[in-house]
Amino acid sequence: MNVTQLIALGPMIALAGAAVAIMLSIAVKRSFVLASVLAAGGMLSALLMLIYQWREDPLQITALIRMDGFAHYYLFLLLLTGLAIVGFCYDYFKAQQGENEELPLLLLTALLGCSVLISSTHFASFFMGLEILSISLFALIGYPLNQARPLEAAIKYLVLSGVSSAFLLLGMALIYAQSGELFFNAIGHYMADLQSLNRMILCGILLIVVGLGFKLSLIPFHLWTPDVYQGAPAPITAFIATASKASVFALLLRYFNTTDSFTYLPLQMVVSLIAGLSILGGNLLALLQNNVKRLLAYSSIAHLGYLLVAFVAGRGASTEIANEAITFYLSAYLITLLGAFGVISMLSSPQEEAEDISNYRGLFWRRPGLATAFTLMLLSLAGIPLTAGFIGKFYIFVSAMDKQLWGLLCAVIIGSGVGLYYYLKIIVVMSMKVEATDIEFSKPYPPARISISILVSLILLLIWLGVYPSLVIDAIQEKLITSEVVDQTVNFCWYDFGCAGNIN
């Protein structure tokens, strides 16, 4: 590895270095404040390195990892998400009794797994990134001590994650057995040279879709989602709903774009069916919920279904609009879900989660700032104009119409209508004026200045993307076009293994 490649790997090294620094600091003195500062410092350092590299040429760092426009953009989003989560976690856990220094460490390792995922070009880095992320999440979900529900959620996630890993490994094994390749590009060239449908390759890709379907909690692989969302501490639920899912979806997008797996018609049909079921099933199940965390869990299933619509639309030669749609929607989704769970986190404590809808009754009169923030996030999730969610949903409509996916478009319209009802239901409950004796209010909350600052930033981003999205759209177009150029160059290099380490 030369100096240029080492610099390109800088953001990941910063994350790993911060994790080591936290471990050393814990060995000397336990301090939750110090651990949180080190974690935020590591993420900020990684962010600064990434900004420095923003205009740099794409680079194949090792045979397994590539830093290109695609990886730069998603890593930028994930680092911002990680910083927000550390802030929410600090305010949530600072008053908790016990030693919480491992929490920022686990967040860093989970973020490191996400960064490996989005820059993977090989099945080895694909699986390694996924496992680094998953193992960190097991501990984060079950982090609160002496509480049954987080422990139950962690065990459920552990078992189903093991099942999904088994599907993934079997899928990779089938593809390797048939093609003899583990590199995404090489698999793509093998598939392009085939004259007809290869059943073993098709089965392998389907098993990978099943494995990632568990991680993305798409229907019918969604059973763990509501229990884990409800059982995990609110800031950790925010991490699972945002960074974890965004990185897995980015990996799926890179894999399918590189291998052009949508040339297989049965695969298109299966993914389309999963998308339709996730949209309709997620929204209908959310409609039945009175628990806000479970409602957002089912809602997230529907939103991943919307993303799959653009994903299916990305088949064929013209993929630019679909890739733009997915990337913008994920950006808006991260901002919105972070804000929504940020509000829940600020209303909760390690002893009591503000998850029942009755906890939100009259919130406009008790905490108008938080109620306004939650309302904006819910309106964005519903796709109301002047919010980031509206632009994201508009992109989904355009990409579906571009490929004439009329059935999926109908599912998106019906799902959006149903979704509007249950989002508005929460807003109505928050606006109800109640007498002080009607409900038992929770104890006064301590000031959470970091969380408030993050929430204000998220609201500004939400409105900015809804009113003036062109700057972000330009950045997405620039980065995605750069990635396509890289793909063409790498294709050549993998046939001439002598240049595998240098793209240019």
Short mmCIF file of C-alpha atoms in Angstrom, two decimals:
data_model
loop_
_atom_site.label_atom_id
_atom_site.label_comp_id
_atom_site.label_asym_id
_atom_site.label_seq_id
_atom_site.Cartn_x
_atom_site.Cartn_y
_atom_site.Cartn_z
CA MET A 1 0.00 0.00 0.00
CA ASN A 2 1.43 3.37 -1.00
CA VAL A 3 1.01 6.77 0.71
CA THR A 4 -1.88 7.83 -1.55
CA GLN A 5 -3.84 4.70 -0.70
CA LEU A 6 -3.07 5.17 3.01
CA ILE A 7 -4.43 8.73 2.87
CA ALA A 8 -7.57 7.52 1.08
CA LEU A 9 -8.06 5.01 3.87
CA GLY A 10 -7.71 7.87 6.41
CA PRO A 11 -11.40 8.08 7.49
CA MET A 12 -11.49 4.40 8.42
CA ILE A 13 -8.12 4.66 10.19
CA ALA A 14 -9.45 7.63 12.18
CA LEU A 15 -12.48 5.60 13.32
CA ALA A 16 -10.33 2.61 14.26
CA GLY A 17 -7.79 4.88 16.00
CA ALA A 18 -10.53 6.53 18.06
CA ALA A 19 -11.82 3.10 19.10
CA VAL A 20 -8.32 2.11 20.29
CA ALA A 21 -7.95 5.44 22.10
CA ILE A 22 -11.22 4.83 23.98
CA MET A 23 -10.07 1.34 25.00
CA LEU A 24 -6.81 2.78 26.34
CA SER A 25 -8.63 5.58 28.15
CA ILE A 26 -10.97 3.06 29.80
CA ALA A 27 -7.92 1.09 30.97
CA VAL A 28 -6.55 4.22 32.67
CA LYS A 29 -9.72 5.89 33.94
CA ARG A 30 -13.39 5.32 33.34
CA SER A 31 -15.09 8.49 32.11
CA PHE A 32 -18.21 8.55 29.96
CA VAL A 33 -17.57 12.18 29.00
CA LEU A 34 -14.01 11.41 27.83
CA ALA A 35 -15.15 8.34 25.87
CA SER A 36 -17.90 10.36 24.17
CA VAL A 37 -15.47 13.18 23.32
CA LEU A 38 -12.95 10.69 21.86
CA ALA A 39 -15.67 9.05 19.77
CA ALA A 40 -16.94 12.40 18.47
CA GLY A 41 -13.33 13.48 17.84
CA GLY A 42 -12.65 10.34 15.80
CA MET A 43 -15.76 10.90 13.70
CA LEU A 44 -14.93 14.58 13.18
CA SER A 45 -11.38 13.67 12.11
CA ALA A 46 -12.76 11.13 9.66
CA LEU A 47 -15.18 13.75 8.37
CA LEU A 48 -12.43 16.31 7.83
CA MET A 49 -10.29 13.75 5.98
CA LEU A 50 -13.26 12.88 3.82
CA ILE A 51 -13.90 16.54 2.98
CA TYR A 52 -10.21 16.89 2.07
CA GLN A 53 -10.51 13.90 -0.28
CA TRP A 54 -13.84 15.05 -1.74
CA ARG A 55 -12.32 16.12 -5.09
CA GLU A 56 -9.70 13.38 -5.19
CA ASP A 57 -9.69 10.74 -7.90
CA PRO A 58 -11.27 7.39 -7.06
CA LEU A 59 -8.83 4.83 -5.77
CA GLN A 60 -8.75 1.08 -5.26
CA ILE A 61 -7.08 0.96 -1.85
CA THR A 62 -6.76 -2.81 -1.56
CA ALA A 63 -8.28 -5.62 -3.56
CA LEU A 64 -11.24 -5.50 -1.18
CA ILE A 65 -11.88 -1.77 -0.61
CA ARG A 66 -12.51 1.07 -3.08
CA MET A 67 -12.89 4.73 -2.18
CA ASP A 68 -14.83 6.43 -4.95
CA GLY A 69 -17.55 9.04 -5.24
CA PHE A 70 -20.19 6.55 -4.13
CA ALA A 71 -18.25 5.60 -0.97
CA HIS A 72 -17.38 9.26 -0.26
CA TYR A 73 -20.99 10.40 -0.34
CA TYR A 74 -22.39 7.59 1.79
CA LEU A 75 -19.51 7.75 4.28
CA PHE A 76 -20.16 11.48 4.65
CA LEU A 77 -23.80 10.75 5.49
CA LEU A 78 -22.88 7.96 7.92
CA LEU A 79 -20.32 10.06 9.79
CA LEU A 80 -22.83 12.87 10.27
CA THR A 81 -25.34 10.28 11.47
CA GLY A 82 -22.78 8.84 13.87
CA LEU A 83 -22.06 12.28 15.35
CA ALA A 84 -25.76 12.88 15.91
CA ILE A 85 -26.17 9.47 17.57
CA VAL A 86 -23.23 10.09 19.91
CA GLY A 87 -24.88 13.38 20.95
CA PHE A 88 -28.24 11.73 21.59
CA CYS A 89 -26.55 8.86 23.48
CA TYR A 90 -24.65 11.29 25.68
CA ASP A 91 -27.79 13.07 26.84
CA TYR A 92 -29.68 9.79 27.20
CA PHE A 93 -27.07 7.84 29.19
CA LYS A 94 -25.29 10.61 31.12
CA ALA A 95 -27.64 10.33 34.09
CA GLN A 96 -27.70 6.53 34.09
CA GLN A 97 -26.00 4.77 36.94
CA GLY A 98 -23.15 2.43 36.02
CA GLU A 99 -20.29 2.44 33.58
CA ASN A 100 -21.27 3.45 30.05
CA GLU A 101 -17.87 4.06 28.45
CA GLU A 102 -18.20 1.05 26.16
CA LEU A 103 -21.19 2.59 24.41
CA PRO A 104 -19.21 5.15 22.29
CA LEU A 105 -16.68 2.41 21.55
CA LEU A 106 -19.41 0.13 20.20
CA LEU A 107 -20.83 2.98 18.11
CA LEU A 108 -17.41 3.52 16.55
CA THR A 109 -16.97 -0.14 15.67
CA ALA A 110 -20.49 -0.27 14.23
CA LEU A 111 -19.70 2.79 12.11
CA LEU A 112 -16.45 1.17 11.00
CA GLY A 113 -18.46 -1.85 9.84
CA CYS A 114 -20.78 0.49 7.89
CA SER A 115 -17.81 2.19 6.20
CA VAL A 116 -16.32 -1.18 5.17
CA LEU A 117 -19.70 -2.20 3.77
CA ILE A 118 -20.19 0.82 1.51
CA SER A 119 -16.68 0.57 0.04
CA SER A 120 -16.68 -3.21 -0.50
CA THR A 121 -15.77 -4.68 -3.88
CA HIS A 122 -15.32 -8.27 -2.75
CA PHE A 123 -17.41 -10.86 -0.90
CA ALA A 124 -14.79 -11.00 1.89
CA SER A 125 -15.08 -7.28 2.73
CA PHE A 126 -18.86 -7.51 2.18
CA PHE A 127 -19.19 -10.20 4.87
CA MET A 128 -16.55 -8.74 7.16
CA GLY A 129 -18.23 -5.30 7.20
CA LEU A 130 -21.63 -6.84 7.83
CA GLU A 131 -20.38 -8.89 10.78
CA ILE A 132 -18.48 -5.97 12.35
CA LEU A 133 -21.70 -3.98 12.20
CA SER A 134 -23.94 -6.80 13.44
CA ILE A 135 -21.74 -7.85 16.40
CA SER A 136 -21.57 -4.24 17.57
CA LEU A 137 -25.35 -3.95 17.31
CA PHE A 138 -25.96 -7.06 19.48
CA ALA A 139 -24.19 -5.38 22.39
CA LEU A 140 -25.73 -1.95 21.73
CA ILE A 141 -29.29 -3.30 21.69
CA GLY A 142 -28.87 -5.19 24.96
CA TYR A 143 -26.80 -2.44 26.59
CA PRO A 144 -29.10 -1.41 29.49
CA LEU A 145 -28.28 -3.66 32.43
CA ASN A 146 -30.89 -5.60 34.40
CA GLN A 147 -33.69 -4.95 31.90
CA ALA A 148 -35.48 -7.85 30.30
CA ARG A 149 -36.79 -6.20 27.14
CA PRO A 150 -33.46 -4.95 25.68
CA LEU A 151 -31.94 -8.36 26.43
CA GLU A 152 -34.82 -10.11 24.68
CA ALA A 153 -34.45 -7.77 21.69
CA ALA A 154 -30.71 -8.41 21.52
CA ILE A 155 -31.22 -12.20 21.57
CA LYS A 156 -33.85 -12.01 18.82
CA TYR A 157 -31.54 -9.86 16.69
CA LEU A 158 -28.64 -12.25 17.38
CA VAL A 159 -30.60 -15.33 16.28
CA LEU A 160 -32.09 -13.78 13.14
CA SER A 161 -28.79 -12.15 12.24
CA GLY A 162 -27.18 -15.59 12.41
CA VAL A 163 -29.87 -16.93 10.08
CA SER A 164 -29.34 -14.09 7.61
CA SER A 165 -25.56 -14.65 7.68
CA ALA A 166 -26.15 -18.31 6.84
CA PHE A 167 -28.23 -17.32 3.81
CA LEU A 168 -25.58 -14.82 2.71
CA LEU A 169 -22.73 -17.32 2.99
CA LEU A 170 -24.66 -19.97 1.10
CA GLY A 171 -25.45 -17.46 -1.66
CA MET A 172 -21.81 -16.41 -1.92
CA ALA A 173 -20.72 -20.06 -1.99
CA LEU A 174 -23.09 -20.88 -4.86
CA ILE A 175 -21.86 -17.91 -6.90
CA TYR A 176 -18.23 -18.78 -6.22
CA ALA A 177 -18.79 -22.45 -7.03
CA GLN A 178 -20.21 -21.52 -10.42
CA SER A 179 -18.09 -18.53 -11.44
CA GLY A 180 -14.88 -19.08 -9.45
CA GLU A 181 -14.94 -15.35 -8.60
CA LEU A 182 -15.39 -13.34 -5.42
CA PHE A 183 -14.81 -9.82 -6.85
CA PHE A 184 -17.99 -7.96 -7.77
CA ASN A 185 -16.56 -6.82 -11.11
CA ALA A 186 -15.33 -10.27 -12.06
CA ILE A 187 -18.72 -11.78 -11.19
CA GLY A 188 -20.36 -9.12 -13.37
CA HIS A 189 -18.14 -10.02 -16.34
CA TYR A 190 -18.80 -13.73 -15.82
CA MET A 191 -22.55 -13.11 -15.85
CA ALA A 192 -22.29 -10.87 -18.92
CA ASP A 193 -20.50 -13.65 -20.84
CA LEU A 194 -23.21 -16.22 -20.08
CA GLN A 195 -25.51 -16.93 -23.00
CA SER A 196 -28.50 -17.91 -20.88
CA LEU A 197 -29.84 -17.86 -17.35
CA ASN A 198 -27.62 -19.74 -14.94
CA ARG A 199 -29.71 -21.32 -12.19
CA MET A 200 -26.90 -21.61 -9.65
CA ILE A 201 -25.94 -17.95 -10.02
CA LEU A 202 -29.62 -16.97 -9.79
CA CYS A 203 -30.07 -19.04 -6.60
CA GLY A 204 -26.93 -17.47 -5.15
CA ILE A 205 -28.15 -13.92 -5.78
CA LEU A 206 -31.60 -14.77 -4.41
CA LEU A 207 -30.02 -16.10 -1.20
CA ILE A 208 -27.99 -12.88 -0.89
CA VAL A 209 -31.20 -10.88 -1.34
CA VAL A 210 -32.81 -12.99 1.42
CA GLY A 211 -29.84 -12.41 3.73
CA LEU A 212 -29.83 -8.66 3.14
CA GLY A 213 -33.65 -8.67 3.35
CA PHE A 214 -33.30 -9.70 7.01
CA LYS A 215 -30.87 -6.84 7.66
CA LEU A 216 -33.17 -4.36 5.89
CA SER A 217 -36.25 -5.87 7.59
CA LEU A 218 -38.16 -6.23 4.35
CA ILE A 219 -41.34 -8.32 4.32
CA PRO A 220 -41.33 -11.36 4.75
CA PHE A 221 -38.03 -11.09 6.68
CA HIS A 222 -39.24 -8.38 9.04
CA LEU A 223 -40.38 -10.26 12.16
CA TRP A 224 -37.51 -9.05 14.36
CA THR A 225 -37.99 -5.38 13.57
CA PRO A 226 -40.80 -4.15 15.88
CA ASP A 227 -39.49 -6.06 18.90
CA VAL A 228 -35.93 -4.82 18.42
CA TYR A 229 -37.03 -1.23 17.80
CA GLN A 230 -39.16 -1.34 20.93
CA GLY A 231 -36.60 -3.13 23.10
CA ALA A 232 -33.48 -1.16 22.19
CA PRO A 233 -32.71 2.21 23.86
CA ALA A 234 -34.13 5.06 21.74
CA PRO A 235 -30.76 6.43 20.43
CA ILE A 236 -29.62 2.93 19.49
CA THR A 237 -32.92 2.35 17.69
CA ALA A 238 -32.12 5.52 15.75
CA PHE A 239 -28.76 4.04 14.73
CA ILE A 240 -30.34 0.75 13.62
CA ALA A 241 -33.04 2.57 11.64
CA THR A 242 -30.62 4.93 9.89
CA ALA A 243 -26.91 4.16 9.58
CA SER A 244 -27.26 0.38 9.70
CA LYS A 245 -29.95 0.17 7.03
CA ALA A 246 -28.45 2.90 4.80
CA SER A 247 -25.09 1.13 4.65
CA VAL A 248 -26.67 -2.25 3.84
CA PHE A 249 -28.83 -0.68 1.13
CA ALA A 250 -25.80 1.12 -0.33
CA LEU A 251 -23.97 -2.21 -0.47
CA LEU A 252 -26.92 -3.83 -2.24
CA LEU A 253 -26.96 -0.96 -4.74
CA ARG A 254 -23.23 -1.23 -5.44
CA TYR A 255 -23.39 -5.01 -5.83
CA PHE A 256 -26.32 -4.96 -8.25
CA ASN A 257 -24.92 -2.03 -10.25
CA THR A 258 -21.52 -3.68 -10.57
CA THR A 259 -22.72 -7.17 -11.43
CA ASP A 260 -25.79 -6.02 -13.41
CA SER A 261 -27.76 -8.76 -11.63
CA PHE A 262 -31.10 -7.40 -12.87
CA THR A 263 -30.49 -9.03 -16.24
CA TYR A 264 -32.24 -12.02 -14.68
CA LEU A 265 -35.99 -11.51 -15.06
CA PRO A 266 -36.98 -13.82 -12.13
CA LEU A 267 -34.85 -11.65 -9.86
CA GLN A 268 -36.71 -8.52 -10.94
CA MET A 269 -40.00 -10.24 -10.17
CA VAL A 270 -38.90 -11.39 -6.71
CA VAL A 271 -37.55 -7.96 -5.71
CA SER A 272 -40.68 -6.26 -7.09
CA LEU A 273 -42.86 -8.62 -5.01
CA ILE A 274 -40.82 -7.88 -1.86
CA ALA A 275 -41.13 -4.15 -2.55
CA GLY A 276 -44.92 -4.30 -2.96
CA LEU A 277 -45.39 -6.46 0.14
CA SER A 278 -43.14 -4.20 2.22
CA ILE A 279 -44.98 -1.04 1.19
CA LEU A 280 -48.49 -2.36 1.76
CA GLY A 281 -47.71 -4.67 4.69
CA GLY A 282 -45.52 -2.13 6.50
CA ASN A 283 -48.09 0.64 6.24
CA LEU A 284 -51.07 -1.53 7.20
CA LEU A 285 -49.25 -2.96 10.24
CA ALA A 286 -48.15 0.53 11.30
CA LEU A 287 -51.79 1.60 11.14
CA LEU A 288 -52.65 -0.84 13.96
CA GLN A 289 -49.98 0.39 16.39
CA ASN A 290 -50.36 2.53 19.49
CA ASN A 291 -46.72 2.17 20.38
CA VAL A 292 -44.74 4.92 18.61
CA LYS A 293 -41.51 2.92 18.35
CA ARG A 294 -43.31 -0.06 16.85
CA LEU A 295 -45.21 2.28 14.53
CA LEU A 296 -41.93 3.75 13.27
CA ALA A 297 -40.53 0.21 12.92
CA TYR A 298 -43.35 -0.83 10.58
CA SER A 299 -43.14 2.56 8.87
CA SER A 300 -39.43 1.95 8.19
CA ILE A 301 -40.36 -1.33 6.49
CA ALA A 302 -42.63 0.63 4.14
CA HIS A 303 -39.93 3.22 3.45
CA LEU A 304 -37.44 0.51 2.55
CA GLY A 305 -40.14 -0.80 0.20
CA TYR A 306 -40.30 2.66 -1.47
CA LEU A 307 -36.54 2.52 -1.91
CA LEU A 308 -36.81 -0.91 -3.53
CA VAL A 309 -39.17 0.60 -6.13
CA ALA A 310 -36.39 2.91 -7.28
CA PHE A 311 -33.99 -0.02 -6.98
CA VAL A 312 -36.11 -2.11 -9.37
CA ALA A 313 -36.39 0.91 -11.68
CA GLY A 314 -32.60 0.97 -11.83
CA ARG A 315 -32.46 -2.10 -14.04
CA GLY A 316 -31.28 -1.80 -17.63
CA ALA A 317 -29.03 0.77 -19.27
CA SER A 318 -30.51 3.96 -17.81
CA THR A 319 -29.84 3.80 -14.07
CA GLU A 320 -28.94 7.41 -13.33
CA ILE A 321 -32.40 8.60 -12.22
CA ALA A 322 -32.89 5.49 -10.06
CA ASN A 323 -29.50 5.88 -8.38
CA GLU A 324 -30.21 9.55 -7.79
CA ALA A 325 -33.62 8.67 -6.36
CA ILE A 326 -32.20 6.08 -3.96
CA THR A 327 -29.35 8.28 -2.78
CA PHE A 328 -31.53 11.36 -2.24
CA TYR A 329 -34.27 9.33 -0.55
CA LEU A 330 -31.73 7.74 1.80
CA SER A 331 -30.33 11.20 2.64
CA ALA A 332 -33.81 12.51 3.47
CA TYR A 333 -34.67 9.29 5.33
CA LEU A 334 -31.58 9.56 7.55
CA ILE A 335 -32.35 13.17 8.50
CA THR A 336 -36.01 12.46 9.18
CA LEU A 337 -35.62 9.24 11.18
CA LEU A 338 -32.76 10.73 13.21
CA GLY A 339 -34.98 13.68 14.11
CA ALA A 340 -37.96 11.47 14.99
CA PHE A 341 -35.96 9.15 17.21
CA GLY A 342 -34.08 12.14 18.59
CA VAL A 343 -37.37 13.49 19.93
CA ILE A 344 -38.26 10.08 21.39
CA SER A 345 -34.80 9.89 22.93
CA MET A 346 -35.19 13.31 24.56
CA LEU A 347 -38.54 12.29 26.03
CA SER A 348 -37.18 8.96 27.29
CA SER A 349 -34.75 7.82 29.94
CA PRO A 350 -32.93 4.50 30.43
CA GLN A 351 -35.61 3.63 33.01
CA GLU A 352 -38.66 4.59 30.93
CA GLU A 353 -39.06 4.89 27.18
CA ALA A 354 -41.60 7.39 25.82
CA GLU A 355 -43.06 4.85 23.43
CA ASP A 356 -46.79 4.67 24.09
CA ILE A 357 -48.87 7.13 22.11
CA SER A 358 -50.48 8.33 25.36
CA ASN A 359 -47.06 9.73 26.36
CA TYR A 360 -47.45 12.23 23.52
CA ARG A 361 -50.92 13.43 24.46
CA GLY A 362 -50.87 17.19 24.87
CA LEU A 363 -47.15 17.42 24.02
CA PHE A 364 -47.73 20.69 22.15
CA TRP A 365 -48.81 22.28 25.44
CA ARG A 366 -46.10 20.73 27.57
CA ARG A 367 -43.05 20.85 25.28
CA PRO A 368 -43.97 22.83 22.15
CA GLY A 369 -40.46 22.79 20.71
CA LEU A 370 -40.18 19.00 20.73
CA ALA A 371 -43.77 18.62 19.50
CA THR A 372 -43.03 20.95 16.55
CA ALA A 373 -39.86 19.07 15.70
CA PHE A 374 -41.68 15.71 15.85
CA THR A 375 -44.49 17.10 13.68
CA LEU A 376 -42.03 18.24 11.00
CA MET A 377 -40.34 14.83 10.99
CA LEU A 378 -43.68 13.03 10.70
CA LEU A 379 -44.79 15.33 7.87
CA SER A 380 -41.54 14.59 6.06
CA LEU A 381 -42.08 10.84 6.52
CA ALA A 382 -45.55 11.32 5.05
CA GLY A 383 -44.05 13.15 2.05
CA ILE A 384 -45.68 16.55 2.62
CA PRO A 385 -44.32 19.44 0.44
CA LEU A 386 -41.57 21.76 1.73
CA THR A 387 -39.90 18.85 3.52
CA ALA A 388 -37.06 16.57 2.39
CA GLY A 389 -39.44 13.61 2.38
CA PHE A 390 -41.55 15.20 -0.36
CA ILE A 391 -38.59 15.53 -2.74
CA GLY A 392 -37.51 11.98 -1.93
CA LYS A 393 -40.96 10.57 -2.62
CA PHE A 394 -41.22 12.63 -5.80
CA TYR A 395 -37.99 11.00 -6.96
CA ILE A 396 -39.48 7.55 -6.27
CA PHE A 397 -42.55 8.44 -8.37
CA VAL A 398 -40.39 9.69 -11.24
CA SER A 399 -38.13 6.63 -11.27
CA ALA A 400 -41.15 4.27 -11.19
CA MET A 401 -42.86 6.16 -14.02
CA ASP A 402 -39.62 6.25 -16.02
CA LYS A 403 -39.62 2.43 -16.09
CA GLN A 404 -43.43 2.15 -16.24
CA LEU A 405 -43.70 0.16 -13.01
CA TRP A 406 -47.42 0.85 -12.73
CA GLY A 407 -48.17 -1.87 -10.17
CA LEU A 408 -45.47 -0.68 -7.80
CA LEU A 409 -46.50 2.93 -8.40
CA CYS A 410 -50.04 2.05 -7.27
CA ALA A 411 -48.58 0.39 -4.16
CA VAL A 412 -46.58 3.57 -3.41
CA ILE A 413 -49.71 5.74 -3.78
CA ILE A 414 -51.87 3.48 -1.58
CA GLY A 415 -49.10 3.09 0.99
CA SER A 416 -48.51 6.85 1.11
CA GLY A 417 -52.24 7.43 1.70
CA VAL A 418 -52.34 4.93 4.56
CA GLY A 419 -49.12 6.35 5.99
CA LEU A 420 -50.55 9.85 6.02
CA TYR A 421 -53.33 8.65 8.35
CA TYR A 422 -51.14 7.20 11.09
CA TYR A 423 -48.61 10.05 10.98
CA LEU A 424 -51.45 12.56 11.34
CA LYS A 425 -52.89 10.47 14.19
CA ILE A 426 -49.76 11.15 16.27
CA ILE A 427 -49.89 14.87 15.41
CA VAL A 428 -53.54 15.04 16.48
CA VAL A 429 -52.75 13.29 19.76
CA MET A 430 -49.93 15.76 20.44
CA SER A 431 -52.24 18.71 19.81
CA MET A 432 -54.96 17.53 22.22
CA LYS A 433 -55.37 19.91 25.10
CA VAL A 434 -55.75 17.92 28.28
CA GLU A 435 -56.35 18.81 31.86
CA ALA A 436 -53.47 18.29 34.22
CA THR A 437 -55.42 15.60 36.05
CA ASP A 438 -56.22 13.60 32.92
CA ILE A 439 -52.82 12.00 32.56
CA GLU A 440 -49.83 11.45 34.72
CA PHE A 441 -47.01 13.50 33.27
CA SER A 442 -43.48 12.23 33.47
CA LYS A 443 -41.02 13.95 35.76
CA PRO A 444 -39.37 17.18 34.49
CA TYR A 445 -36.58 16.46 32.04
CA PRO A 446 -33.01 17.65 32.57
CA PRO A 447 -31.71 20.06 29.89
CA ALA A 448 -30.24 18.25 26.91
CA ARG A 449 -28.37 21.00 25.09
CA ILE A 450 -26.47 18.71 22.73
CA SER A 451 -29.63 16.91 21.63
CA ILE A 452 -31.45 20.22 21.17
CA SER A 453 -28.64 21.55 18.97
CA ILE A 454 -28.66 18.37 16.87
CA LEU A 455 -32.43 18.51 16.55
CA VAL A 456 -32.36 22.14 15.40
CA SER A 457 -29.70 21.25 12.79
CA LEU A 458 -31.82 18.35 11.55
CA ILE A 459 -34.89 20.59 11.23
CA LEU A 460 -32.91 23.13 9.19
CA LEU A 461 -31.60 20.36 6.93
CA LEU A 462 -35.09 18.91 6.57
CA ILE A 463 -36.53 22.22 5.39
CA TRP A 464 -33.48 23.14 3.31
CA LEU A 465 -33.66 19.86 1.36
CA GLY A 466 -37.40 20.37 0.93
CA VAL A 467 -37.09 23.94 -0.38
CA TYR A 468 -33.71 24.08 -2.08
CA PRO A 469 -32.53 20.53 -2.87
CA SER A 470 -30.49 21.35 -5.98
CA LEU A 471 -27.14 21.62 -4.16
CA VAL A 472 -27.43 18.10 -2.74
CA ILE A 473 -28.78 16.75 -6.03
CA ASP A 474 -25.77 18.23 -7.86
CA ALA A 475 -23.42 16.60 -5.34
CA ILE A 476 -25.18 13.25 -5.76
CA GLN A 477 -24.99 13.48 -9.56
CA GLU A 478 -21.32 14.42 -9.45
CA LYS A 479 -20.43 11.55 -7.14
CA LEU A 480 -22.50 8.90 -8.92
CA ILE A 481 -21.09 9.87 -12.33
CA THR A 482 -17.57 9.62 -10.90
CA SER A 483 -18.35 6.12 -9.62
CA GLU A 484 -19.58 5.00 -13.03
CA VAL A 485 -16.32 6.14 -14.61
CA VAL A 486 -14.43 4.14 -12.01
CA ASP A 487 -16.44 1.03 -12.67
CA GLN A 488 -15.46 1.08 -16.34
CA THR A 489 -11.78 1.48 -15.49
CA VAL A 490 -11.83 -1.25 -12.87
CA ASN A 491 -13.47 -3.63 -15.31
CA PHE A 492 -10.38 -3.35 -17.44
CA CYS A 493 -8.05 -3.70 -14.49
CA TRP A 494 -9.58 -6.93 -13.20
CA TYR A 495 -8.76 -8.60 -16.46
CA ASP A 496 -5.20 -7.35 -16.13
CA PHE A 497 -4.47 -8.18 -12.50
CA GLY A 498 -1.21 -6.29 -12.63
CA CYS A 499 -3.02 -2.95 -12.32
CA ALA A 500 -5.50 -4.04 -9.65
CA GLY A 501 -4.14 -1.62 -7.08
CA ASN A 502 -4.26 1.51 -9.24
CA ILE A 503 -7.36 2.84 -10.93
CA ASN A 504 -5.81 5.60 -12.96
#
